[in-house]
């Protein structure tokens, strides 16, 4: 069993739709990260959070420590949001990664 | 500001040939350094991590090795590549803090023929 589970695995949305990607984890963590990977392969960090909620532009990330669950929301989705979104958790010096959610936003 | 570079970006090597991927970090000191491999449809697999010069922890037994000759340099090597070594390799760094962010290099795509 993976330490980090993401859903859905694949997601197709129409431009403008509200999108939610979910992440559940089974280990104790010090922080949870949401990452974005574009087709070229590079990975950028979107959020790092250990409690509550963070917002950056059209992206919102929430975490519920008690339920060991996090969500990434994208409001007013745009084709440029098409990418793989990866959830990762930190335990000490180690990071555990979900397998990613492949998002395609259609114009 | 902090940056991380890894190279080469793309590599095609024959089976049995050696490998050297290099990663350097700028703008920070004493980072934790990581080598990951990403296979299609799978999460990032930790290969090696290092918390300091000469300190390497290996997570997966295989024919790869890592070295950290300088504080901000991390090298992934192999003496003889296998077909199964093909994949996308990512270097990353984070500060030794529970809430340190994780930063990735551009990645190196290795094809072993």
mmCIF file of C-alpha atoms in Angstrom, chain A residues 9 30-31 33 35 37 39-45 47-48 50 84 86 88 90-95 97-100, chain B residues 32 34 36 38 41-46 49 51 59 88 90 94-106 109:
data_model
loop_
_atom_site.group_PDB
_atom_site.id
_atom_site.type_symbol
_atom_site.label_atom_id
_atom_site.label_comp_id
_atom_site.label_asym_id
_atom_site.label_seq_id
_atom_site.Cartn_x
_atom_site.Cartn_y
_atom_site.Cartn_z
ATOM 1 C CA UNK A 9 -5.790 9.364 -11.647
ATOM 2 C CA UNK A 30 5.385 17.499 9.104
ATOM 3 C CA UNK A 31 4.166 19.038 5.850
ATOM 4 C CA UNK A 33 3.284 19.524 -0.756
ATOM 5 C CA UNK A 35 3.565 19.852 -7.054
ATOM 6 C CA UNK A 37 4.660 18.659 -13.514
ATOM 7 C CA UNK A 39 4.841 17.634 -20.166
ATOM 8 C CA UNK A 40 8.499 18.649 -20.402
ATOM 9 C CA UNK A 41 9.046 16.938 -17.073
ATOM 10 C CA UNK A 42 10.078 19.771 -14.790
ATOM 11 C CA UNK A 43 8.376 19.857 -11.399
ATOM 12 C CA UNK A 44 7.483 23.043 -9.547
ATOM 13 C CA UNK A 45 6.169 23.448 -6.058
ATOM 14 C CA UNK A 47 2.008 24.740 -2.095
ATOM 15 C CA UNK A 48 3.489 23.549 1.124
ATOM 16 C CA UNK A 50 0.905 21.786 7.459
ATOM 17 C CA UNK A 84 0.196 16.353 -13.750
ATOM 18 C CA UNK A 86 1.452 15.419 -7.507
ATOM 19 C CA UNK A 88 3.829 14.648 -1.551
ATOM 20 C CA UNK A 90 7.271 14.948 4.335
ATOM 21 C CA UNK A 91 8.293 12.761 7.256
ATOM 22 C CA UNK A 92 11.625 13.833 8.708
ATOM 23 C CA UNK A 93 14.040 14.036 5.784
ATOM 24 C CA UNK A 94 11.962 11.742 3.610
ATOM 25 C CA UNK A 95 9.286 12.593 1.073
ATOM 26 C CA UNK A 97 4.779 10.902 -3.400
ATOM 27 C CA UNK A 98 1.426 10.073 -4.912
ATOM 28 C CA UNK A 99 1.339 8.760 -8.466
ATOM 29 C CA UNK A 100 -0.114 12.018 -9.714
ATOM 30 C CA UNK B 32 19.422 17.880 1.861
ATOM 31 C CA UNK B 34 17.832 13.751 -3.326
ATOM 32 C CA UNK B 36 14.550 10.295 -7.647
ATOM 33 C CA UNK B 38 10.123 8.526 -12.174
ATOM 34 C CA UNK B 41 2.405 5.814 -14.230
ATOM 35 C CA UNK B 42 4.298 5.537 -10.973
ATOM 36 C CA UNK B 43 5.217 7.945 -8.239
ATOM 37 C CA UNK B 44 8.692 9.277 -7.722
ATOM 38 C CA UNK B 45 10.977 6.594 -6.350
ATOM 39 C CA UNK B 46 13.696 7.730 -3.981
ATOM 40 C CA UNK B 49 19.512 11.136 -0.337
ATOM 41 C CA UNK B 51 22.190 15.259 4.472
ATOM 42 C CA UNK B 59 16.895 3.416 -0.548
ATOM 43 C CA UNK B 88 13.401 10.067 -15.905
ATOM 44 C CA UNK B 90 15.177 14.097 -10.935
ATOM 45 C CA UNK B 94 15.287 20.831 0.603
ATOM 46 C CA UNK B 95 16.509 22.476 3.745
ATOM 47 C CA UNK B 96 16.835 20.284 6.807
ATOM 48 C CA UNK B 97 13.656 21.685 8.268
ATOM 49 C CA UNK B 98 10.365 19.908 8.834
ATOM 50 C CA UNK B 99 8.664 22.569 6.781
ATOM 51 C CA UNK B 100 11.368 23.099 4.160
ATOM 52 C CA UNK B 101 10.100 23.334 0.608
ATOM 53 C CA UNK B 102 11.196 20.823 -2.016
ATOM 54 C CA UNK B 103 12.797 22.118 -5.212
ATOM 55 C CA UNK B 104 13.470 20.012 -8.303
ATOM 56 C CA UNK B 105 15.974 20.164 -11.093
ATOM 57 C CA UNK B 106 14.885 20.063 -14.709
ATOM 58 C CA UNK B 109 15.750 11.505 -19.420
#
